[in-house]
Short mmCIF file of C-alpha atoms and ligand atoms in Angstrom, two decimals:
data_model
loop_
_atom_site.label_atom_id
_atom_site.label_comp_id
_atom_site.label_asym_id
_atom_site.label_seq_id
_atom_site.Cartn_x
_atom_site.Cartn_y
_atom_site.Cartn_z
CA UNK D 258 -11.39 -60.05 -9.95
CA UNK D 259 -11.84 -57.64 -6.93
CA UNK D 260 -11.08 -54.71 -10.21
CA UNK D 261 -13.98 -56.44 -11.64
CA UNK D 262 -16.47 -56.13 -8.55
CA UNK D 263 -15.77 -52.73 -7.88
CA UNK D 264 -16.61 -51.75 -11.26
CA UNK D 265 -19.73 -53.01 -11.13
CA UNK D 266 -20.32 -50.93 -7.97
CA UNK D 267 -18.58 -47.91 -9.01
CA UNK D 268 -18.51 -47.65 -13.13
CA UNK D 269 -15.75 -45.89 -13.88
CA UNK D 270 -15.90 -43.09 -17.22
CA UNK D 271 -13.22 -41.92 -19.39
CA UNK D 272 -11.85 -38.62 -18.42
CA UNK D 273 -11.99 -37.37 -22.21
CA UNK D 274 -15.18 -38.61 -23.54
CA UNK D 275 -17.38 -39.67 -20.34
CA UNK D 276 -18.39 -42.98 -22.00
CA UNK D 277 -18.24 -45.78 -19.45
CA UNK D 278 -14.86 -47.85 -19.08
CA UNK D 279 -14.55 -51.40 -19.53
CA UNK D 280 -13.03 -53.19 -16.83
CA UNK D 281 -9.64 -53.54 -18.34
CA UNK D 282 -9.33 -49.74 -18.85
CA UNK D 283 -8.30 -47.18 -16.76
CA UNK D 284 -8.90 -43.53 -16.58
CA UNK D 285 -9.10 -43.07 -20.54
CA UNK D 286 -10.72 -45.46 -23.03
CA UNK D 287 -9.09 -46.96 -25.62
CA UNK D 288 -10.50 -45.09 -28.38
CA UNK D 289 -9.74 -41.60 -26.61
CA UNK D 290 -6.24 -43.23 -26.27
CA UNK D 291 -6.07 -43.93 -30.02
CA UNK D 292 -7.35 -40.35 -30.79
CA UNK D 293 -4.17 -38.81 -29.24
CA UNK D 294 -2.28 -39.70 -32.16
CA UNK D 295 1.05 -40.76 -31.36
CA UNK D 296 4.36 -40.43 -33.69
CA UNK D 297 4.59 -42.67 -35.92
CA UNK D 298 7.15 -45.39 -35.28
CA UNK D 299 9.44 -45.49 -32.36
CA UNK D 300 12.24 -43.14 -33.06
CA UNK D 301 10.03 -40.36 -34.66
CA UNK D 302 9.01 -38.58 -31.37
CA UNK D 303 12.38 -38.41 -30.15
CA UNK D 304 13.97 -36.96 -33.33
CA UNK D 305 11.33 -34.33 -33.22
CA UNK D 306 12.36 -33.67 -29.38
CA UNK D 307 15.71 -33.16 -30.72
CA UNK D 308 14.90 -31.16 -33.63
CA UNK D 309 12.78 -28.91 -31.36
CA UNK D 310 16.09 -28.37 -29.13
CA UNK D 311 18.15 -27.70 -31.83
CA UNK D 312 16.13 -24.92 -33.06
CA UNK D 313 16.39 -23.21 -29.95
CA UNK D 314 20.15 -24.58 -28.39
CA UNK D 315 23.15 -24.97 -29.43
CA UNK D 316 24.47 -28.73 -30.80
CA UNK D 317 26.08 -29.65 -27.69
CA UNK D 318 22.65 -29.19 -25.64
CA UNK D 319 21.01 -31.62 -27.95
CA UNK D 320 20.86 -34.95 -25.79
CA UNK D 321 22.06 -38.04 -27.62
CA UNK D 322 18.74 -39.98 -26.79
CA UNK D 323 15.17 -38.62 -26.62
CA UNK D 324 11.86 -40.25 -26.39
CA UNK D 325 8.39 -38.25 -26.95
CA UNK D 326 4.58 -39.93 -27.50
CA UNK D 327 2.65 -37.21 -29.07
CA UNK D 328 2.55 -33.84 -30.90
CA UNK D 329 0.60 -31.71 -29.15
CA UNK D 330 -1.77 -28.81 -29.76
CA UNK D 331 -3.56 -26.48 -27.65
CA UNK D 332 -7.08 -28.37 -27.99
CA UNK D 333 -8.47 -31.78 -28.29
CA UNK D 334 -8.57 -35.12 -26.14
CA UNK D 335 -4.68 -34.93 -25.60
CA UNK D 336 -4.60 -31.74 -23.94
CA UNK D 337 -7.90 -32.24 -21.98
CA UNK D 338 -5.92 -35.43 -20.34
CA UNK D 339 -2.79 -33.39 -19.86
CA UNK D 340 -4.56 -30.69 -18.27
CA UNK D 341 -6.41 -33.36 -16.09
CA UNK D 342 -2.77 -34.57 -15.47
CA UNK D 343 -1.54 -31.29 -14.32
CA UNK D 344 -4.77 -29.48 -12.79
CA UNK D 345 -7.28 -31.99 -12.25
CA UNK D 346 -5.89 -33.88 -9.90
CA UNK D 347 -6.00 -37.00 -12.16
CA UNK D 348 -2.88 -38.20 -11.52
CA UNK D 349 -2.92 -41.38 -12.18
CA UNK D 350 -2.93 -41.00 -15.63
CA UNK D 351 0.68 -39.57 -15.37
CA UNK D 352 1.88 -43.22 -15.08
CA UNK D 353 -0.16 -44.57 -17.75
CA UNK D 354 1.29 -42.10 -20.07
CA UNK D 355 4.97 -43.09 -18.24
CA UNK D 356 4.03 -46.97 -18.99
CA UNK D 357 3.62 -45.99 -22.59
CA UNK D 358 6.86 -43.88 -22.69
CA UNK D 359 8.80 -46.97 -20.66
CA UNK D 360 7.11 -49.50 -23.56
CA UNK D 361 8.76 -47.14 -26.11
CA UNK D 362 12.18 -47.00 -24.64
CA UNK D 363 12.26 -50.52 -24.03
CA UNK D 364 11.13 -51.28 -27.57
CA UNK D 365 14.76 -49.76 -28.91
CA UNK D 366 15.88 -53.22 -27.38
CA UNK D 367 17.87 -51.16 -25.13
CA UNK D 368 17.01 -52.59 -21.63
CA UNK D 369 17.91 -50.15 -18.70
CA UNK D 370 20.27 -47.94 -20.40
CA UNK D 371 19.79 -45.54 -17.29
CA UNK D 372 20.59 -45.23 -13.66
CA UNK D 373 18.13 -43.44 -12.93
CA UNK D 374 15.27 -41.37 -13.89
CA UNK D 375 14.75 -37.89 -12.44
CA UNK D 376 11.29 -35.83 -13.03
CA UNK D 377 11.92 -32.14 -13.45
CA UNK D 378 11.02 -30.82 -9.99
CA UNK D 379 8.09 -28.26 -9.38
CA UNK D 380 9.24 -25.70 -6.69
CA UNK D 381 8.10 -27.06 -3.34
CA UNK D 382 5.34 -24.26 -2.95
CA UNK D 383 3.74 -25.27 -6.25
CA UNK D 384 3.90 -29.09 -5.34
CA UNK D 385 2.09 -27.95 -2.42
CA UNK D 386 -0.63 -26.20 -3.99
CA UNK D 387 -1.16 -29.08 -6.68
CA UNK D 388 -0.28 -31.70 -4.19
CA UNK D 389 1.94 -33.84 -6.49
CA UNK D 390 4.39 -33.18 -9.26
CA UNK D 391 2.96 -34.45 -12.75
CA UNK D 392 6.81 -35.12 -13.92
CA UNK D 393 7.08 -37.53 -10.86
CA UNK D 394 3.83 -39.54 -11.57
CA UNK D 395 5.06 -40.19 -15.62
CA UNK D 396 8.95 -40.76 -13.84
CA UNK D 397 7.15 -43.83 -11.66
CA UNK D 398 5.21 -45.01 -14.91
CA UNK D 399 8.58 -45.36 -17.12
CA UNK D 400 10.37 -46.99 -13.71
CA UNK D 401 8.00 -49.76 -13.56
CA UNK D 402 8.64 -50.78 -16.97
CA UNK D 403 12.24 -50.11 -16.98
CA UNK D 404 12.90 -51.39 -13.54
CA UNK D 405 15.31 -48.30 -13.02
CA UNK D 406 14.76 -45.98 -10.16
CA UNK D 407 13.01 -42.74 -9.71
CA UNK D 408 15.85 -39.90 -8.23
CA UNK D 409 13.73 -37.45 -7.44
CA UNK D 410 16.16 -35.89 -4.87
CA UNK D 411 18.70 -35.38 -7.28
CA UNK D 412 17.51 -31.60 -8.22
CA UNK D 413 15.87 -28.69 -6.38
CA UNK D 414 13.65 -26.35 -8.06
CA UNK D 415 14.71 -23.12 -6.38
CA UNK D 416 12.46 -20.26 -8.08
CA UNK D 417 9.04 -19.96 -8.03
CA UNK D 418 8.93 -19.53 -11.89
CA UNK D 419 5.81 -18.17 -13.32
CA UNK D 420 4.13 -20.36 -16.19
CA UNK D 421 5.97 -20.26 -19.25
CA UNK D 422 3.12 -20.24 -21.35
CA UNK D 423 2.89 -17.24 -23.56
CA UNK D 424 6.67 -16.44 -23.28
CA UNK D 425 8.90 -16.34 -26.02
CA UNK D 426 11.75 -18.80 -26.66
CA UNK D 427 14.29 -16.06 -25.29
CA UNK D 428 12.07 -14.92 -22.40
CA UNK D 429 11.18 -19.00 -21.39
CA UNK D 430 15.48 -19.67 -21.19
CA UNK D 431 15.75 -16.71 -19.20
CA UNK D 432 12.87 -17.72 -16.68
CA UNK D 433 14.42 -21.06 -15.81
CA UNK D 434 18.06 -20.58 -16.64
CA UNK D 435 18.49 -20.45 -12.72
CA UNK D 436 15.92 -22.46 -11.52
CA UNK D 437 17.35 -25.58 -10.42
CA UNK D 438 20.02 -26.58 -8.23
CA UNK D 439 21.77 -29.87 -7.28
CA UNK D 440 20.31 -32.00 -4.05
CA UNK D 441 22.10 -33.54 -1.70
CA UNK D 442 22.50 -36.71 -3.45
CA UNK D 443 25.32 -38.15 -5.54
CA UNK D 444 24.35 -38.00 -8.96
CA UNK D 445 25.00 -41.16 -10.77
CA UNK D 446 26.19 -41.17 -14.65
CA UNK D 447 23.27 -42.14 -16.82
CA UNK D 448 20.26 -40.32 -16.13
CA UNK D 449 16.80 -40.04 -18.06
CA UNK D 450 14.98 -36.56 -17.21
CA UNK D 451 11.24 -36.41 -17.64
CA UNK D 452 8.58 -34.11 -18.13
CA UNK D 453 5.30 -33.79 -19.32
CA UNK D 454 5.03 -31.09 -22.34
CA UNK D 455 8.09 -29.41 -23.79
CA UNK D 456 7.60 -26.41 -25.89
CA UNK D 457 11.11 -24.90 -26.65
CA UNK D 458 13.28 -27.25 -24.18
CA UNK D 459 14.42 -24.39 -21.81
CA UNK D 460 13.60 -26.24 -18.58
CA UNK D 461 14.92 -29.75 -19.72
CA UNK D 462 17.80 -27.90 -20.62
CA UNK D 463 18.17 -26.03 -17.70
CA UNK D 464 17.47 -29.25 -15.77
CA UNK D 465 20.10 -31.18 -17.72
CA UNK D 466 22.71 -28.77 -17.26
CA UNK D 467 22.70 -28.86 -13.50
CA UNK D 468 22.77 -32.55 -13.37
CA UNK D 469 25.86 -32.82 -16.15
CA UNK D 470 27.46 -30.24 -13.55
CA UNK D 471 26.61 -32.58 -10.76
CA UNK D 472 28.40 -35.44 -12.32
CA UNK D 473 26.18 -37.15 -14.96
CA UNK D 474 28.11 -38.60 -17.96
CA UNK D 475 24.78 -38.39 -20.01
CA UNK D 476 21.50 -36.92 -19.65
CA UNK D 477 18.54 -38.34 -22.02
CA UNK D 478 15.01 -36.40 -22.66
CA UNK D 479 11.39 -38.40 -22.08
CA UNK D 480 8.76 -36.64 -22.32
CA UNK D 481 4.83 -37.21 -23.12
CA UNK D 482 4.23 -34.17 -25.64
CA UNK D 483 5.78 -32.09 -27.77
CA UNK D 484 4.36 -28.57 -28.88
CA UNK D 485 4.61 -28.47 -32.57
CA UNK D 486 4.26 -24.63 -33.33
CA UNK D 487 2.63 -22.09 -31.08
ZN1 ZN Q 258 -13.08 -42.09 -24.16
#
């Protein structure tokens, strides 16, 4: 009721098409969400994510469980939404994507198969620059659905790495290989590692390695999107 009232006073528009939103819509209208073209079926995105990791890394690095919502190209409505999330300060979209990921995970019937959800951390300076970590916003959305805590102190990003955009697969790997170290908290067993977009998987692989060295027995991956081919 309060939201409805607020909506009349401050009508909100879709961040993608700029059309007015209905009261039950948040940030992105239903039509634009449909344009994002999710992977068909609940397991297809996860399989695509595993396949992508397999293309660049050895079999033992491929996570046993993975989830991904959308194939990603460097243009279009999904691109706009992800840029708005990462650089545009529209962080509530992160929670929206996170809830969709949470529902996708829950649809497999495995309720809360994790002890914690770990967002890929930004370097503290980059976090100050951008004011928030987009992966943490996505993790929070997943947490709301699965009722599993977000553990954002398990990993620390040590290096202020340059953007991975435009780097080759091996340059990406080198760029992030030592980017993370364990935080001070004790690492629980089963973790879900979360990021926004995955291109070769090098960031997820580097972060998962540190989590496993810290005592995690399994590290599953969840990302909003994966770049199909550059
Ligand atoms: Zn729209």
